Short mmCIF file of C-alpha atoms (C1' of nucleotides) in Angstrom, two decimals:
data_model
loop_
_atom_site.label_atom_id
_atom_site.label_comp_id
_atom_site.label_asym_id
_atom_site.label_seq_id
_atom_site.Cartn_x
_atom_site.Cartn_y
_atom_site.Cartn_z
CA MET O 489 31.63 19.53 -8.39
CA PRO O 490 34.60 17.64 -9.78
CA ARG O 491 34.63 14.11 -8.55
CA SER O 492 38.39 13.93 -8.43
CA ASP O 493 38.75 16.59 -5.74
CA THR O 494 38.44 14.32 -2.78
CA SER O 495 39.30 16.93 -0.19
CA LEU O 496 35.96 18.65 -0.46
CA PHE O 497 33.99 15.71 0.80
CA PRO O 498 33.32 14.79 4.37
CA PRO O 499 34.97 11.77 5.96
CA PHE O 500 32.72 8.91 7.00
CA GLY O 501 33.21 6.14 9.51
CA VAL O 502 32.47 2.75 7.95
CA THR O 503 31.36 -0.20 10.04
CA VAL O 504 30.11 -3.70 9.41
CA ASP O 505 27.15 -5.05 11.37
CA LEU O 506 26.26 -8.72 11.47
CA VAL O 507 22.87 -10.37 11.40
CA VAL O 508 23.81 -13.85 12.61
CA LEU O 509 20.84 -16.18 12.41
CA THR O 510 20.38 -19.71 13.61
CA VAL O 511 17.51 -22.01 14.54
CA ARG O 512 17.34 -22.90 18.23
CA GLU O 513 14.50 -24.71 19.93
CA HIS O 514 12.15 -24.26 16.99
CA ALA O 515 12.73 -20.51 16.82
CA LEU O 516 14.69 -18.37 14.40
CA SER O 517 17.22 -16.61 16.61
CA ALA O 518 19.78 -13.88 16.22
CA LEU O 519 23.05 -13.22 17.97
CA THR O 520 23.14 -10.03 20.01
CA ILE O 521 25.74 -8.47 22.23
CA ARG O 522 25.35 -6.17 25.20
CA ARG O 523 27.12 -2.91 24.65
CA GLY O 524 29.80 -2.16 27.20
CA GLU O 525 30.24 1.49 26.33
CA PRO O 526 28.22 4.49 25.26
CA PRO O 527 26.30 5.23 23.22
CA PHE O 528 23.51 2.81 24.06
CA GLN O 529 25.60 1.41 26.92
CA GLY O 530 23.92 -1.65 28.37
CA ALA O 531 21.59 -2.05 25.41
CA TRP O 532 21.58 -5.06 23.13
CA ALA O 533 22.92 -4.61 19.64
CA LEU O 534 24.05 -6.55 16.63
CA PRO O 535 27.71 -7.48 16.66
CA GLY O 536 29.89 -5.32 14.48
CA GLY O 537 32.66 -2.78 14.39
CA PHE O 538 34.71 -0.43 12.33
CA VAL O 539 36.37 -1.50 9.11
CA ARG O 540 40.13 -1.16 9.36
CA GLU O 541 42.44 0.57 6.99
CA GLY O 542 43.28 -1.63 4.05
CA GLU O 543 40.69 -4.20 5.06
CA GLY O 544 37.97 -5.37 2.68
CA LEU O 545 34.35 -5.21 3.76
CA GLU O 546 33.73 -8.94 3.72
CA ALA O 547 37.04 -9.52 5.48
CA ALA O 548 35.96 -7.11 8.19
CA ALA O 549 32.68 -8.99 8.57
CA ALA O 550 34.50 -12.32 8.86
CA ARG O 551 36.90 -10.87 11.42
CA GLU O 552 34.10 -9.48 13.56
CA LEU O 553 32.28 -12.79 13.35
CA ALA O 554 35.34 -14.64 14.60
CA GLU O 555 35.97 -12.10 17.34
CA GLU O 556 32.43 -12.15 18.65
CA THR O 557 31.61 -15.80 18.40
CA GLY O 558 34.80 -17.76 17.92
CA LEU O 559 33.19 -19.03 14.74
CA ASP O 560 36.35 -19.72 12.85
CA ARG O 561 36.54 -22.14 9.96
CA LEU O 562 32.98 -23.21 10.58
CA PRO O 563 31.00 -23.76 7.43
CA VAL O 564 28.73 -20.79 7.81
CA HIS O 565 27.18 -18.77 5.04
CA LEU O 566 28.09 -15.08 4.83
CA GLU O 567 26.65 -12.61 2.36
CA GLN O 568 26.25 -8.87 2.12
CA LEU O 569 22.81 -7.70 3.17
CA ALA O 570 22.45 -3.94 2.70
CA THR O 571 23.99 -0.65 3.70
CA PHE O 572 22.54 1.81 6.16
CA GLY O 573 23.77 5.37 6.21
CA ASP O 574 21.11 7.76 7.41
CA PRO O 575 22.61 10.89 8.94
CA GLY O 576 22.15 10.69 12.67
CA ARG O 577 21.93 6.91 12.91
CA ASP O 578 25.02 7.06 15.08
CA PRO O 579 25.07 9.98 17.55
CA ARG O 580 28.87 10.21 17.55
CA MET O 581 29.62 10.84 13.93
CA ARG O 582 28.52 10.12 10.41
CA VAL O 583 28.75 6.37 10.09
CA VAL O 584 27.81 4.18 7.17
CA SER O 585 27.23 0.58 8.13
CA VAL O 586 27.45 -2.32 5.71
CA ALA O 587 25.31 -5.13 7.10
CA TYR O 588 26.18 -8.78 6.49
CA LEU O 589 23.94 -11.80 6.90
CA VAL O 590 25.32 -14.97 8.47
CA LEU O 591 23.42 -18.25 8.57
CA ALA O 592 24.81 -20.78 11.00
CA PRO O 593 23.82 -24.14 12.48
CA ASP O 594 22.86 -24.24 16.14
CA LEU O 595 26.04 -23.28 17.93
CA PRO O 596 27.39 -23.54 21.42
CA ALA O 597 26.83 -20.50 23.60
CA PRO O 598 28.69 -17.52 22.17
CA ARG O 599 31.68 -16.23 24.05
CA PRO O 600 31.74 -12.47 24.20
CA GLY O 601 34.83 -10.87 22.74
CA GLY O 602 36.01 -7.41 21.89
CA ASP O 603 34.13 -4.65 23.62
CA ALA O 604 30.96 -6.62 24.33
CA ALA O 605 29.78 -7.02 27.90
CA GLY O 606 27.75 -10.07 27.01
CA ALA O 607 26.45 -12.11 24.10
CA ARG O 608 23.41 -14.31 23.66
CA TRP O 609 20.93 -15.78 21.25
CA SER O 610 17.42 -14.38 21.27
CA SER O 611 14.48 -15.32 19.13
CA VAL O 612 13.82 -12.72 16.49
CA GLY O 613 10.23 -12.60 17.64
CA GLU O 614 11.33 -11.23 20.99
CA LEU O 615 13.96 -8.93 19.51
CA LEU O 616 11.54 -7.35 17.09
CA GLY O 617 8.52 -7.36 19.41
CA ASP O 618 7.64 -4.77 21.99
CA GLY O 619 10.13 -6.02 24.54
CA GLY O 620 13.34 -5.90 22.55
CA ARG O 621 14.87 -2.52 21.97
CA LEU O 622 17.98 -2.84 19.88
CA ALA O 623 20.54 -0.06 19.75
CA PHE O 624 21.00 2.26 16.77
CA ASP O 625 18.85 1.22 13.79
CA HIS O 626 19.65 -2.43 14.41
CA ALA O 627 16.01 -3.50 14.60
CA ARG O 628 15.57 -2.34 11.03
CA ILE O 629 18.74 -4.16 9.95
CA LEU O 630 17.61 -7.33 11.68
CA GLU O 631 14.22 -7.12 9.98
CA ASP O 632 15.89 -6.88 6.60
CA GLY O 633 18.13 -9.83 7.40
CA VAL O 634 15.22 -11.98 8.53
CA GLU O 635 13.24 -11.15 5.43
CA ARG O 636 16.24 -11.97 3.24
CA ALA O 637 16.64 -15.35 4.94
CA ARG O 638 12.94 -16.10 4.66
CA SER O 639 12.80 -15.41 0.98
CA LYS O 640 16.16 -16.92 0.10
CA ILE O 641 15.43 -20.39 1.42
CA GLU O 642 12.53 -20.49 -1.02
CA TYR O 643 14.67 -20.71 -4.09
CA SER O 644 18.07 -21.79 -2.82
CA SER O 645 19.50 -24.62 -0.83
CA LEU O 646 20.56 -22.22 1.92
CA ALA O 647 18.25 -23.73 4.54
CA ALA O 648 20.84 -26.47 4.92
CA ALA O 649 23.24 -23.80 6.25
CA PHE O 650 21.14 -23.88 9.44
CA CYS O 651 21.71 -27.62 9.83
CA PRO O 652 24.74 -29.53 11.07
CA GLU O 653 26.85 -31.27 8.46
CA GLU O 654 24.66 -34.37 8.53
CA PHE O 655 20.95 -33.94 8.97
CA THR O 656 17.64 -35.62 8.31
CA VAL O 657 14.79 -34.52 6.09
CA GLY O 658 12.74 -33.87 9.21
CA GLU O 659 15.39 -31.60 10.66
CA LEU O 660 15.54 -29.65 7.43
CA ARG O 661 11.77 -29.37 7.46
CA ARG O 662 11.82 -28.00 10.99
CA VAL O 663 14.26 -25.34 9.78
CA TYR O 664 11.78 -24.20 7.16
CA GLU O 665 8.96 -24.30 9.68
CA SER O 666 10.91 -22.25 12.20
CA VAL O 667 12.13 -19.65 9.73
CA TRP O 668 8.75 -19.23 8.09
CA GLY O 669 6.67 -19.79 11.21
CA VAL O 670 4.32 -22.20 9.47
CA ALA O 671 3.66 -25.93 9.50
CA LEU O 672 4.55 -27.92 6.39
CA ASP O 673 3.20 -31.29 5.35
CA PRO O 674 5.99 -33.78 6.11
CA ARG O 675 5.08 -36.04 3.20
CA ASN O 676 4.98 -33.37 0.54
CA PHE O 677 8.15 -31.82 1.93
CA HIS O 678 9.92 -35.15 1.79
CA ARG O 679 8.85 -35.70 -1.80
CA LYS O 680 10.02 -32.22 -2.76
CA VAL O 681 13.50 -32.26 -1.27
CA THR O 682 14.34 -35.84 -2.16
CA GLY O 683 13.04 -35.30 -5.66
CA THR O 684 15.23 -32.28 -6.39
CA PRO O 685 18.41 -33.54 -8.05
CA ASP O 686 21.70 -32.87 -6.23
CA PHE O 687 20.01 -31.13 -3.34
CA LEU O 688 20.56 -33.87 -0.76
CA VAL O 689 23.20 -36.60 -0.79
CA PRO O 690 22.51 -39.62 1.42
CA THR O 691 25.39 -40.52 3.68
CA GLY O 692 24.16 -44.04 4.32
CA GLY O 693 23.80 -43.54 8.05
CA THR O 694 20.63 -43.18 10.07
CA THR O 695 19.73 -41.54 13.34
CA THR O 696 16.95 -41.63 15.88
CA ARG O 697 17.92 -38.42 17.65
CA GLN O 698 14.50 -37.00 16.93
CA GLY O 699 12.70 -40.10 18.23
CA GLY O 700 10.48 -42.32 16.15
CA ARG O 701 11.54 -44.40 13.24
CA PRO O 702 15.21 -44.02 12.28
CA ALA O 703 15.72 -41.41 9.60
CA GLN O 704 18.22 -41.34 6.78
CA LEU O 705 21.09 -38.89 7.14
CA PHE O 706 21.95 -36.52 4.32
CA ARG O 707 24.65 -34.07 3.44
CA ARG O 708 24.25 -30.90 1.38
CA GLY O 709 24.41 -31.63 -2.34
CA SER O 710 25.93 -29.53 -5.05
CA ALA O 711 22.69 -27.84 -6.11
CA GLU O 712 22.56 -24.21 -5.01
CA LYS O 713 19.32 -23.17 -6.63
CA LEU O 714 15.96 -24.79 -6.12
CA ASN O 715 14.01 -24.94 -9.33
CA PRO O 716 11.07 -24.98 -9.02
CA PRO O 717 11.26 -23.20 -5.67
CA MET O 718 9.91 -24.35 -2.35
CA LEU O 719 6.60 -22.58 -1.98
CA ARG O 720 5.95 -20.65 1.21
CA PRO O 721 2.33 -21.09 2.28
CA GLU O 722 0.54 -17.77 2.06
CA ALA O 723 -0.99 -18.01 5.52
CA MET I 168 39.10 -2.05 20.39
CA PRO I 169 36.27 -0.06 21.91
CA ARG I 170 33.73 0.83 19.31
CA SER I 171 33.01 4.17 20.86
CA ASP I 172 36.46 5.58 20.25
CA THR I 173 35.86 6.87 16.79
CA SER I 174 39.16 8.69 16.44
CA LEU I 175 41.15 5.51 15.99
CA PHE I 176 39.50 4.53 12.77
CA PRO I 177 40.40 5.64 9.31
CA PRO I 178 38.18 8.03 7.39
CA PHE I 179 36.51 6.73 4.24
CA GLY I 180 35.09 8.51 1.26
CA VAL I 181 31.56 7.35 0.53
CA THR I 182 30.07 7.55 -2.95
CA VAL I 183 26.94 6.39 -4.67
CA ASP I 184 27.11 4.81 -8.11
CA LEU I 185 24.07 4.33 -10.30
CA VAL I 186 23.16 1.43 -12.54
CA VAL I 187 20.46 3.07 -14.66
CA LEU I 188 18.81 0.50 -16.91
CA THR I 189 16.30 0.93 -19.69
CA VAL I 190 15.17 -0.98 -22.76
CA ARG I 191 16.04 0.69 -26.05
CA GLU I 192 15.68 -0.87 -29.47
CA HIS I 193 15.17 -4.36 -28.10
CA ALA I 194 18.30 -4.18 -25.96
CA LEU I 195 18.81 -3.77 -22.24
CA SER I 196 20.89 -0.63 -21.95
CA ALA I 197 22.70 1.24 -19.23
CA LEU I 198 23.50 4.91 -18.81
CA THR I 199 27.20 5.73 -18.83
CA ILE I 200 29.12 8.97 -18.63
CA ARG I 201 32.52 9.87 -19.98
CA ARG I 202 34.85 10.95 -17.24
CA GLY I 203 36.19 14.45 -17.66
CA GLU I 204 38.94 14.18 -15.08
CA PRO I 205 41.46 11.69 -13.77
CA PRO I 206 41.53 8.99 -12.72
CA PHE I 207 40.25 7.12 -15.76
CA GLN I 208 39.93 10.40 -17.65
CA GLY I 209 38.15 9.83 -20.94
CA ALA I 210 36.89 6.39 -19.92
CA TRP I 211 33.23 5.51 -19.58
CA ALA I 212 31.86 4.99 -16.11
CA LEU I 213 28.63 4.68 -14.22
CA PRO I 214 27.19 7.98 -13.04
CA GLY I 215 27.77 8.71 -9.39
CA GLY I 216 29.48 10.92 -6.91
CA PHE I 217 30.29 11.61 -3.31
CA VAL I 218 27.65 11.61 -0.62
CA ARG I 219 27.39 14.99 1.01
CA GLU I 220 27.49 15.82 4.65
CA GLY I 221 24.11 15.32 6.24
CA GLU I 222 22.74 13.69 3.11
CA GLY I 223 21.15 10.23 3.19
CA LEU I 224 22.37 7.55 0.83
CA GLU I 225 19.17 7.24 -1.16
CA ALA I 226 18.85 11.00 -1.31
CA ALA I 227 22.37 11.19 -2.74
CA ALA I 228 21.44 8.61 -5.37
CA ALA I 229 18.32 10.55 -6.33
CA ARG I 230 20.31 13.77 -6.54
CA GLU I 231 22.96 12.25 -8.77
CA LEU I 232 20.26 10.77 -10.97
CA ALA I 233 18.64 14.16 -11.42
CA GLU I 234 21.97 15.85 -12.06
CA GLU I 235 23.11 13.37 -14.67
CA THR I 236 19.90 12.78 -16.53
CA GLY I 237 17.41 15.48 -15.63
CA LEU I 238 15.19 12.64 -14.50
CA ASP I 239 13.23 14.55 -11.96
CA ARG I 240 9.79 13.52 -10.77
CA LEU I 241 9.73 10.75 -13.34
CA PRO I 242 8.21 7.56 -12.06
CA VAL I 243 11.39 5.53 -12.02
CA HIS I 244 12.21 2.72 -9.68
CA LEU I 245 15.22 3.18 -7.39
CA GLU I 246 16.58 0.58 -4.98
CA GLN I 247 19.82 -0.12 -3.25
CA LEU I 248 21.91 -2.72 -5.03
CA ALA I 249 25.07 -3.52 -3.08
CA THR I 250 28.14 -1.90 -1.61
CA PHE I 251 31.64 -2.17 -2.97
CA GLY I 252 34.59 -1.28 -0.79
CA ASP I 253 37.68 -3.22 -1.76
CA PRO I 254 40.85 -1.40 -0.78
CA GLY I 255 42.40 -0.03 -3.93
CA ARG I 256 39.21 0.14 -5.99
CA ASP I 257 39.78 3.90 -6.22
CA PRO I 258 43.43 4.91 -6.71
CA ARG I 259 42.96 8.24 -4.91
CA MET I 260 41.81 7.15 -1.50
CA ARG I 261 39.81 4.56 0.35
CA VAL I 262 36.32 4.85 -1.07
CA VAL I 263 33.26 2.78 -0.28
CA SER I 264 30.62 2.97 -2.97
CA VAL I 265 26.96 2.21 -2.38
CA ALA I 266 25.47 1.16 -5.72
CA TYR I 267 21.85 1.88 -6.57
CA LEU I 268 19.74 0.32 -9.29
CA VAL I 269 17.40 2.48 -11.35
CA LEU I 270 14.86 1.09 -13.80
CA ALA I 271 13.46 3.63 -16.21
CA PRO I 272 11.31 3.71 -19.34
CA ASP I 273 12.99 4.62 -22.60
CA LEU I 274 14.07 8.21 -22.10
CA PRO I 275 15.16 11.06 -24.28
CA ALA I 276 18.89 11.37 -24.78
CA PRO I 277 20.60 12.15 -21.49
CA ARG I 278 22.06 15.57 -20.98
CA PRO I 279 25.43 15.43 -19.32
CA GLY I 280 25.67 17.33 -16.09
CA GLY I 281 28.16 17.77 -13.30
CA ASP I 282 31.68 16.77 -14.20
CA ALA I 283 30.79 14.44 -17.04
CA ALA I 284 32.20 15.10 -20.48
CA GLY I 285 29.44 13.10 -22.12
CA ALA I 286 26.61 10.73 -21.45
CA ARG I 287 24.97 8.00 -23.48
CA TRP I 288 23.03 4.80 -23.44
CA SER I 289 24.88 1.62 -24.38
CA SER I 290 23.61 -1.92 -24.49
CA VAL I 291 24.85 -3.93 -21.56
CA GLY I 292 26.08 -6.54 -24.01
CA GLU I 293 28.58 -4.07 -25.43
CA LEU I 294 29.50 -2.63 -22.06
CA LEU I 295 30.25 -6.01 -20.55
CA GLY I 296 31.77 -7.56 -23.67
CA ASP I 297 35.36 -7.26 -24.83
CA GLY I 298 34.92 -3.79 -26.23
CA GLY I 299 33.64 -1.93 -23.22
CA ARG I 300 36.10 -1.07 -20.52
CA LEU I 301 34.36 0.65 -17.67
CA ALA I 302 36.32 2.67 -15.13
CA PHE I 303 36.97 1.48 -11.57
CA ASP I 304 35.11 -1.75 -10.74
CA HIS I 305 32.03 -0.51 -12.55
CA ALA I 306 31.80 -3.54 -14.84
CA ARG I 307 31.31 -5.69 -11.77
CA ILE I 308 28.70 -3.31 -10.38
CA LEU I 309 26.85 -3.26 -13.69
CA GLU I 310 26.87 -7.06 -13.81
CA ASP I 311 25.31 -7.21 -10.38
CA GLY I 312 22.67 -4.68 -11.36
CA VAL I 313 21.76 -6.54 -14.53
CA GLU I 314 21.49 -9.82 -12.69
CA ARG I 315 19.29 -8.17 -10.05
CA ALA I 316 16.98 -6.78 -12.72
CA ARG I 317 16.83 -10.11 -14.54
CA SER I 318 15.84 -12.04 -11.48
CA LYS I 319 13.56 -9.42 -10.00
CA ILE I 320 11.20 -9.20 -12.95
CA GLU I 321 10.53 -12.89 -12.45
CA TYR I 322 8.63 -12.48 -9.24
CA SER I 323 7.66 -8.82 -9.17
CA SER I 324 5.79 -6.41 -11.37
CA LEU I 325 8.94 -4.35 -11.87
CA ALA I 326 9.15 -5.00 -15.60
CA ALA I 327 6.46 -2.36 -15.99
CA ALA I 328 8.98 0.19 -14.69
CA PHE I 329 10.66 -0.12 -18.10
CA CYS I 330 7.42 0.84 -19.87
CA PRO I 331 5.77 4.21 -20.32
CA GLU I 332 2.75 4.93 -18.19
CA GLU I 333 0.41 3.27 -20.66
CA PHE I 334 1.60 0.19 -22.49
CA THR I 335 0.38 -2.92 -24.24
CA VAL I 336 0.86 -6.55 -23.36
CA GLY I 337 3.16 -6.89 -26.35
CA GLU I 338 5.35 -4.03 -25.21
CA LEU I 339 5.63 -5.58 -21.78
CA ARG I 340 6.55 -8.89 -23.38
CA ARG I 341 9.29 -7.25 -25.40
CA VAL I 342 10.69 -5.87 -22.15
CA TYR I 343 10.97 -9.38 -20.75
CA GLU I 344 12.47 -10.63 -23.98
CA SER I 345 15.06 -7.85 -24.06
CA VAL I 346 16.06 -8.15 -20.42
CA TRP I 347 16.30 -11.94 -20.51
CA GLY I 348 17.50 -12.21 -24.06
CA VAL I 349 15.02 -14.94 -24.93
CA ALA I 350 11.84 -15.23 -26.98
CA LEU I 351 8.58 -15.79 -25.14
CA ASP I 352 5.37 -17.23 -26.53
CA PRO I 353 3.02 -14.26 -27.05
CA ARG I 354 -0.10 -16.29 -26.28
CA ASN I 355 1.12 -17.84 -23.07
CA PHE I 356 2.56 -14.51 -21.96
CA HIS I 357 -0.74 -12.81 -22.62
CA ARG I 358 -2.61 -15.42 -20.61
CA LYS I 359 -0.18 -15.13 -17.73
CA VAL I 360 -0.13 -11.36 -17.30
CA THR I 361 -3.83 -10.77 -17.91
CA GLY I 362 -4.68 -13.65 -15.59
CA THR I 363 -2.70 -12.29 -12.64
CA PRO I 364 -5.08 -10.21 -10.52
CA ASP I 365 -4.25 -6.52 -10.08
CA PHE I 366 -1.15 -6.73 -12.25
CA LEU I 367 -2.54 -4.83 -15.24
CA VAL I 368 -5.41 -2.34 -15.27
CA PRO I 369 -7.00 -1.68 -18.67
CA THR I 370 -7.28 1.99 -19.49
CA GLY I 371 -9.89 1.47 -22.17
CA GLY I 372 -7.76 2.88 -24.95
CA THR I 373 -6.01 1.05 -27.74
CA THR I 374 -2.97 1.71 -29.87
CA THR I 375 -1.43 0.50 -33.08
CA ARG I 376 1.99 1.99 -32.48
CA GLN I 377 3.54 -1.45 -32.81
CA GLY I 378 1.73 -2.19 -36.06
CA GLY I 379 -0.75 -4.98 -36.55
CA ARG I 380 -4.09 -5.31 -34.84
CA PRO I 381 -4.84 -2.61 -32.28
CA ALA I 382 -3.80 -3.59 -28.79
CA GLN I 383 -5.41 -2.74 -25.49
CA LEU I 384 -3.58 -0.22 -23.34
CA PHE I 385 -2.88 -0.98 -19.69
CA ARG I 386 -1.56 0.78 -16.67
CA ARG I 387 0.40 -0.79 -13.78
CA GLY I 388 -1.90 -2.36 -11.25
CA SER I 389 -1.49 -2.48 -7.50
CA ALA I 390 0.09 -5.93 -7.39
CA GLU I 391 3.78 -5.76 -6.62
CA LYS I 392 4.55 -9.44 -6.36
CA LEU I 393 3.91 -12.03 -9.02
CA ASN I 394 2.71 -15.26 -7.53
CA PRO I 395 3.34 -17.68 -9.11
CA PRO I 396 6.33 -16.03 -10.74
CA MET I 397 6.99 -15.55 -14.42
CA LEU I 398 9.28 -18.41 -15.39
CA ARG I 399 12.48 -17.58 -17.20
CA PRO I 400 13.20 -20.21 -19.85
CA GLU I 401 16.36 -22.08 -18.95
CA ALA I 402 17.87 -21.79 -22.42
"C1'" DG Q 880 -7.95 -7.89 -52.50
"C1'" DG Q 881 -3.95 -10.33 -50.77
"C1'" DT Q 882 -0.05 -10.30 -47.66
"C1'" DT Q 883 2.09 -9.15 -43.43
"C1'" DT Q 884 2.06 -8.02 -38.71
"C1'" DT Q 885 0.48 -8.11 -34.20
"C1'" DA Q 886 -3.19 -9.19 -30.81
"C1'" DT Q 887 -6.25 -12.32 -28.64
"C1'" DC Q 888 -8.87 -16.62 -27.69
"C1'" DG Q 889 -8.85 -21.80 -27.23
"C1'" DT Q 890 -7.31 -26.54 -26.67
"C1'" DC Q 891 -4.65 -30.20 -24.92
"C1'" DA Q 892 -1.15 -32.80 -22.41
"C1'" DG Q 893 2.25 -32.91 -18.77
"C1'" DC Q 894 4.18 -31.43 -14.46
"C1'" DC Q 895 3.72 -30.18 -9.85
"C1'" DA Q 896 1.74 -29.02 -5.37
"C1'" DG Q 897 -1.73 -29.75 -1.76
"C1'" DA Q 898 -4.58 -33.13 0.66
"C1'" DC Q 899 -4.56 -37.30 2.74
"C1'" DA Q 900 -4.43 -42.75 3.39
"C1'" DG Q 901 -1.45 -46.35 4.78
"C1'" DC Q 902 2.56 -48.61 6.22
"C1'" DT Q 903 7.30 -48.94 8.76
"C1'" DA Q 904 10.42 -48.93 12.58
"C1'" DG Q 905 12.15 -47.18 16.42
"C1'" DT Q 906 11.24 -45.66 21.97
"C1'" DG Q 907 9.17 -46.04 26.39
"C1'" DG Q 908 5.38 -47.63 29.72
"C1'" DC Q 909 3.26 -51.49 31.77
"C1'" DG W 2 5.75 -59.24 25.38
"C1'" DC W 3 2.11 -55.91 24.20
"C1'" DC W 4 0.68 -51.41 23.34
"C1'" DA W 5 0.64 -46.62 22.66
"C1'" DC W 6 3.36 -42.99 20.69
"C1'" DT W 7 6.38 -40.79 17.62
"C1'" DA W 8 8.48 -39.88 13.43
"C1'" DG W 9 9.83 -41.52 8.69
"C1'" DC W 10 8.60 -43.05 4.24
"C1'" DT W 11 5.67 -44.46 0.00
"C1'" DG W 12 1.81 -43.81 -2.78
"C1'" DT W 13 -2.71 -41.94 -4.84
"C1'" DC W 14 -5.71 -38.43 -6.53
"C1'" DT W 15 -7.07 -33.89 -8.08
"C1'" DG W 16 -6.77 -29.18 -9.48
"C1'" DG W 17 -3.90 -25.46 -11.21
"C1'" DC W 18 -0.50 -23.84 -14.04
"C1'" DT W 19 2.78 -24.06 -18.05
"C1'" DG W 20 4.43 -25.08 -22.60
"C1'" DA W 21 3.20 -26.13 -27.33
"C1'" DC W 22 0.51 -24.74 -30.83
"C1'" DG W 23 -4.04 -24.02 -33.81
"C1'" DA W 24 -7.24 -20.52 -35.09
"C1'" DT W 25 -9.27 -16.01 -35.58
"C1'" DA W 26 -9.33 -10.69 -35.57
"C1'" DA W 27 -8.00 -6.17 -36.97
"C1'" DA W 28 -5.08 -3.06 -38.49
"C1'" DA W 29 -1.07 -1.41 -42.28
"C1'" DC W 30 1.28 -2.02 -46.70
"C1'" DC W 31 1.46 -3.53 -51.62
#
DNA sequence: GGTTTTATCGTCAGCCAGACAGCTAGTGGC
DNA sequence: GCCACTAGCTGTCTGGCTGACGATAAAACC
């Protein structure tokens, strides 16, 4: 079975699929599009599409993200998630899909592009519950993306990717609470994040957009890892 | 650009590549094969090969592992690592490679199979240093696999995958020391691993194969996560 | 028997997280 | 203006865990 004889091996289609997560109204939410064509016509699916000739995988993911959401030049986080290639996962042909995870701040309503008949944000609870039937194996992909996000904010500063450029400690705490689905003690959380060097940089400004006493505004600091990590309550 | 029109999109070759790690003689080592055919004929590379029609990705990885090493039915750990698909990474055609990570106990010498002209274990230090030139982008893949292994033994019980079925606390400690390249305090390590519930199960036996006072033998317990994690010294 | 090697048990101080009290400074109702 | 309400911020205490390291135990080698 010489590896160099490439003609003996079957051609695959290669796609990228995007798990785009944000926090909206206290709920971790994912971007979905309504499919305009078969298969799964009319069903909701993760945005994605075929990788083009001569195009890198991450470049394809960035292109699809821009096409589906108009998210260009926005400071979002994009990383490879995993690859799904079970035979039969796409009824048309053998397709291997490289999934990417995108973490974004709360965005304006998405504008459908490409072949999508619609686009919207839905809470991952609904998408993964009984009601939401995602096309292909996209429920599985979404699950993996959600779990990656949940575990990654423990030991990295990635939670700030869900926040606008300037944010308060309380807003950051509500991100953690929404992603993990738990309540955190505001005082201990404050001590933790302000005590980690280079995690948050005060901008000097304050805001009262959450009501109550004015809160200091911060920007993301240079620290990328959280050591020791933020502990997720076991509950 | 309708997604359903599959004929417009270029065909890709899809391969799996394996980062097979073990601990030999106090050094984290990886399995490499010598390529018998162009491109990179005569160079060392990670084992791998094309995914077959109708074959799942993980199944392809398991098949290649068995072909290259005869590692069948052995209790090794296998997980997907990442996918590499830069245009031009394979001079023959557009190839997307799904890398898998395998953690195995110290094994007998590998027996080359398939199209390999040779197979051997080399320490990752040599492979990634100046001397070792791996074919394709395999150095990058190996780096990612090593980093995954290093971080994963922090918070999971995966380090035991490098040990034989029965092992001592000291042997497990030497695994951590070899993978991280640091020295750990034997007393604190002993307290940590024996104090974590369901991590180690005593078999009742003892051994002196490491010299010194006889040590208790243990088997892997049911715990898969280590909470709180084993801390890697920053040095 | 003495030395060496490795395993195992203890002790102690410091750091950190969880629990929780108390105070501050805005908004909005009356 | 006063008062409730909300949210931010500071501080204290305690228990658990880690790192540093002393001491003992049981084998092999000389």
